[in-house]
JSON list of C-alpha atoms in Angstrom, two decimals:
[
{"chain": "A", "resi": 20, "resn": "UNK", "atom": "CA", "xyz": [0.00, 0.00, 0.00]},
{"chain": "A", "resi": 21, "resn": "UNK", "atom": "CA", "xyz": [3.04, 2.28, -0.07]},
{"chain": "A", "resi": 22, "resn": "UNK", "atom": "CA", "xyz": [2.69, 4.60, -3.04]},
{"chain": "A", "resi": 23, "resn": "UNK", "atom": "CA", "xyz": [3.29, 8.28, -3.80]},
{"chain": "A", "resi": 24, "resn": "UNK", "atom": "CA", "xyz": [-0.08, 9.44, -2.44]},
{"chain": "A", "resi": 25, "resn": "UNK", "atom": "CA", "xyz": [0.45, 7.49, 0.80]},
{"chain": "A", "resi": 26, "resn": "UNK", "atom": "CA", "xyz": [3.99, 8.81, 1.18]},
{"chain": "A", "resi": 27, "resn": "UNK", "atom": "CA", "xyz": [2.98, 12.44, 0.61]},
{"chain": "A", "resi": 28, "resn": "UNK", "atom": "CA", "xyz": [-0.05, 12.21, 2.90]},
{"chain": "A", "resi": 29, "resn": "UNK", "atom": "CA", "xyz": [1.97, 10.62, 5.69]},
{"chain": "A", "resi": 30, "resn": "UNK", "atom": "CA", "xyz": [4.78, 13.18, 5.33]},
{"chain": "A", "resi": 31, "resn": "UNK", "atom": "CA", "xyz": [2.30, 16.07, 5.50]},
{"chain": "A", "resi": 32, "resn": "UNK", "atom": "CA", "xyz": [0.55, 14.65, 8.58]},
{"chain": "A", "resi": 33, "resn": "UNK", "atom": "CA", "xyz": [3.84, 14.01, 10.38]},
{"chain": "A", "resi": 34, "resn": "UNK", "atom": "CA", "xyz": [5.05, 17.52, 9.64]},
{"chain": "A", "resi": 35, "resn": "UNK", "atom": "CA", "xyz": [1.77, 18.97, 10.93]},
{"chain": "A", "resi": 36, "resn": "UNK", "atom": "CA", "xyz": [2.13, 16.98, 14.17]},
{"chain": "A", "resi": 37, "resn": "UNK", "atom": "CA", "xyz": [5.69, 18.24, 14.66]},
{"chain": "A", "resi": 38, "resn": "UNK", "atom": "CA", "xyz": [4.93, 21.89, 13.82]},
{"chain": "A", "resi": 39, "resn": "UNK", "atom": "CA", "xyz": [1.49, 22.50, 15.39]},
{"chain": "A", "resi": 40, "resn": "UNK", "atom": "CA", "xyz": [2.07, 24.39, 18.61]},
{"chain": "A", "resi": 41, "resn": "UNK", "atom": "CA", "xyz": [-0.12, 23.32, 21.51]},
{"chain": "A", "resi": 42, "resn": "UNK", "atom": "CA", "xyz": [-2.30, 25.97, 23.15]},
{"chain": "A", "resi": 43, "resn": "UNK", "atom": "CA", "xyz": [-2.25, 24.75, 26.73]},
{"chain": "A", "resi": 44, "resn": "UNK", "atom": "CA", "xyz": [0.12, 22.71, 28.91]},
{"chain": "A", "resi": 45, "resn": "UNK", "atom": "CA", "xyz": [-2.59, 20.02, 29.16]},
{"chain": "A", "resi": 46, "resn": "UNK", "atom": "CA", "xyz": [-2.86, 19.56, 25.41]},
{"chain": "A", "resi": 47, "resn": "UNK", "atom": "CA", "xyz": [-0.78, 17.12, 23.36]},
{"chain": "A", "resi": 48, "resn": "UNK", "atom": "CA", "xyz": [-0.52, 16.12, 19.74]},
{"chain": "A", "resi": 49, "resn": "UNK", "atom": "CA", "xyz": [1.33, 13.03, 18.59]},
{"chain": "A", "resi": 50, "resn": "UNK", "atom": "CA", "xyz": [1.25, 10.20, 16.11]},
{"chain": "A", "resi": 51, "resn": "UNK", "atom": "CA", "xyz": [1.83, 6.48, 16.39]},
{"chain": "A", "resi": 52, "resn": "UNK", "atom": "CA", "xyz": [3.43, 4.89, 13.35]},
{"chain": "A", "resi": 53, "resn": "UNK", "atom": "CA", "xyz": [3.43, 1.09, 13.52]},
{"chain": "A", "resi": 54, "resn": "UNK", "atom": "CA", "xyz": [5.17, -1.06, 10.96]},
{"chain": "A", "resi": 55, "resn": "UNK", "atom": "CA", "xyz": [3.68, -4.40, 9.88]},
{"chain": "A", "resi": 56, "resn": "UNK", "atom": "CA", "xyz": [1.00, -5.60, 12.30]},
{"chain": "A", "resi": 57, "resn": "UNK", "atom": "CA", "xyz": [0.80, -9.39, 12.06]},
{"chain": "A", "resi": 58, "resn": "UNK", "atom": "CA", "xyz": [-2.82, -9.86, 13.12]},
{"chain": "A", "resi": 59, "resn": "UNK", "atom": "CA", "xyz": [-4.31, -6.82, 11.39]},
{"chain": "A", "resi": 60, "resn": "UNK", "atom": "CA", "xyz": [-6.79, -7.30, 8.56]},
{"chain": "A", "resi": 61, "resn": "UNK", "atom": "CA", "xyz": [-4.66, -5.11, 6.32]},
{"chain": "A", "resi": 62, "resn": "UNK", "atom": "CA", "xyz": [-1.79, -7.59, 6.70]},
{"chain": "A", "resi": 63, "resn": "UNK", "atom": "CA", "xyz": [-3.75, -10.84, 6.63]},
{"chain": "A", "resi": 64, "resn": "UNK", "atom": "CA", "xyz": [-5.60, -9.82, 3.45]},
{"chain": "A", "resi": 65, "resn": "UNK", "atom": "CA", "xyz": [-2.43, -9.04, 1.50]},
{"chain": "A", "resi": 66, "resn": "UNK", "atom": "CA", "xyz": [-1.89, -11.08, -1.64]},
{"chain": "A", "resi": 67, "resn": "UNK", "atom": "CA", "xyz": [1.91, -10.72, -1.63]},
{"chain": "A", "resi": 68, "resn": "UNK", "atom": "CA", "xyz": [2.68, -13.12, 1.22]},
{"chain": "A", "resi": 69, "resn": "UNK", "atom": "CA", "xyz": [6.15, -13.73, -0.27]},
{"chain": "A", "resi": 70, "resn": "UNK", "atom": "CA", "xyz": [7.00, -10.07, 0.38]},
{"chain": "A", "resi": 71, "resn": "UNK", "atom": "CA", "xyz": [5.83, -10.36, 4.00]},
{"chain": "A", "resi": 72, "resn": "UNK", "atom": "CA", "xyz": [7.90, -13.52, 4.43]},
{"chain": "A", "resi": 73, "resn": "UNK", "atom": "CA", "xyz": [10.93, -11.65, 3.07]},
{"chain": "A", "resi": 74, "resn": "UNK", "atom": "CA", "xyz": [10.39, -8.78, 5.54]},
{"chain": "A", "resi": 75, "resn": "UNK", "atom": "CA", "xyz": [9.98, -11.26, 8.38]},
{"chain": "A", "resi": 76, "resn": "UNK", "atom": "CA", "xyz": [13.15, -13.17, 7.51]},
{"chain": "A", "resi": 77, "resn": "UNK", "atom": "CA", "xyz": [15.15, -9.93, 7.69]},
{"chain": "A", "resi": 78, "resn": "UNK", "atom": "CA", "xyz": [13.45, -8.48, 10.79]},
{"chain": "A", "resi": 79, "resn": "UNK", "atom": "CA", "xyz": [15.70, -8.00, 13.87]},
{"chain": "A", "resi": 80, "resn": "UNK", "atom": "CA", "xyz": [12.88, -9.11, 16.22]},
{"chain": "A", "resi": 81, "resn": "UNK", "atom": "CA", "xyz": [12.07, -12.11, 13.99]},
{"chain": "A", "resi": 82, "resn": "UNK", "atom": "CA", "xyz": [8.38, -11.22, 14.23]},
{"chain": "A", "resi": 83, "resn": "UNK", "atom": "CA", "xyz": [5.92, -8.47, 13.45]},
{"chain": "A", "resi": 84, "resn": "UNK", "atom": "CA", "xyz": [3.99, -6.23, 15.82]},
{"chain": "A", "resi": 85, "resn": "UNK", "atom": "CA", "xyz": [0.61, -7.33, 17.22]},
{"chain": "A", "resi": 86, "resn": "UNK", "atom": "CA", "xyz": [-2.62, -5.35, 17.52]},
{"chain": "A", "resi": 87, "resn": "UNK", "atom": "CA", "xyz": [-2.48, -5.79, 21.30]},
{"chain": "A", "resi": 88, "resn": "UNK", "atom": "CA", "xyz": [1.00, -4.24, 21.46]},
{"chain": "A", "resi": 89, "resn": "UNK", "atom": "CA", "xyz": [-0.15, -1.21, 19.48]},
{"chain": "A", "resi": 90, "resn": "UNK", "atom": "CA", "xyz": [-3.19, -0.78, 21.73]},
{"chain": "A", "resi": 91, "resn": "UNK", "atom": "CA", "xyz": [-1.07, -1.06, 24.90]},
{"chain": "A", "resi": 92, "resn": "UNK", "atom": "CA", "xyz": [1.34, 1.61, 23.70]},
{"chain": "A", "resi": 93, "resn": "UNK", "atom": "CA", "xyz": [-1.50, 3.97, 22.80]},
{"chain": "A", "resi": 94, "resn": "UNK", "atom": "CA", "xyz": [-3.15, 3.46, 26.20]},
{"chain": "A", "resi": 95, "resn": "UNK", "atom": "CA", "xyz": [0.17, 4.18, 27.92]},
{"chain": "A", "resi": 96, "resn": "UNK", "atom": "CA", "xyz": [0.69, 7.35, 25.87]},
{"chain": "A", "resi": 97, "resn": "UNK", "atom": "CA", "xyz": [-2.63, 8.70, 27.10]},
{"chain": "A", "resi": 98, "resn": "UNK", "atom": "CA", "xyz": [-1.63, 8.16, 30.73]},
{"chain": "A", "resi": 99, "resn": "UNK", "atom": "CA", "xyz": [-0.22, 10.94, 32.90]},
{"chain": "A", "resi": 100, "resn": "UNK", "atom": "CA", "xyz": [3.24, 9.32, 32.99]},
{"chain": "A", "resi": 101, "resn": "UNK", "atom": "CA", "xyz": [3.78, 10.40, 29.37]},
{"chain": "A", "resi": 102, "resn": "UNK", "atom": "CA", "xyz": [2.18, 13.86, 29.61]},
{"chain": "A", "resi": 103, "resn": "UNK", "atom": "CA", "xyz": [5.39, 15.56, 28.39]},
{"chain": "A", "resi": 104, "resn": "UNK", "atom": "CA", "xyz": [5.32, 13.64, 25.10]},
{"chain": "A", "resi": 105, "resn": "UNK", "atom": "CA", "xyz": [3.97, 15.90, 22.39]},
{"chain": "A", "resi": 106, "resn": "UNK", "atom": "CA", "xyz": [4.68, 17.05, 18.84]},
{"chain": "A", "resi": 107, "resn": "UNK", "atom": "CA", "xyz": [6.40, 13.82, 17.91]},
{"chain": "A", "resi": 108, "resn": "UNK", "atom": "CA", "xyz": [5.81, 10.53, 16.11]},
{"chain": "A", "resi": 109, "resn": "UNK", "atom": "CA", "xyz": [6.35, 7.27, 17.95]},
{"chain": "A", "resi": 110, "resn": "UNK", "atom": "CA", "xyz": [7.59, 4.71, 15.46]},
{"chain": "A", "resi": 111, "resn": "UNK", "atom": "CA", "xyz": [6.88, 1.09, 16.37]},
{"chain": "A", "resi": 112, "resn": "UNK", "atom": "CA", "xyz": [9.10, -0.80, 13.99]},
{"chain": "A", "resi": 113, "resn": "UNK", "atom": "CA", "xyz": [11.17, -3.13, 16.18]},
{"chain": "A", "resi": 114, "resn": "UNK", "atom": "CA", "xyz": [14.41, -1.95, 14.61]},
{"chain": "A", "resi": 115, "resn": "UNK", "atom": "CA", "xyz": [13.22, -2.85, 11.10]},
{"chain": "A", "resi": 116, "resn": "UNK", "atom": "CA", "xyz": [15.07, 0.09, 9.57]},
{"chain": "A", "resi": 117, "resn": "UNK", "atom": "CA", "xyz": [18.30, -0.20, 11.58]},
{"chain": "A", "resi": 118, "resn": "UNK", "atom": "CA", "xyz": [21.17, -0.86, 9.20]},
{"chain": "A", "resi": 119, "resn": "UNK", "atom": "CA", "xyz": [24.34, -0.56, 11.28]},
{"chain": "A", "resi": 120, "resn": "UNK", "atom": "CA", "xyz": [25.72, -3.93, 12.33]},
{"chain": "A", "resi": 121, "resn": "UNK", "atom": "CA", "xyz": [28.61, -4.70, 14.66]}
]
């Protein structure tokens, strides 16, 4: 589903989140950007399972994210212990894009 329209829309939304100044100390704006979610309908309905298998074989965590993990993170972000977190994007990718190896 990654195409030019998706890329441009996501880039615009992320920039808005980073640039939009909050109006009160109790307000927050943030985004959650998960990578492949194993048990999501969007993933299970994909026709290109060979591509998913390729991603999985190269993944540092040797698995994809789950819907429950995404939900837990979002619930935590709305708690008071993360009230300072604003104007940022939390990427949940399990190190998928890390390239430096020792």
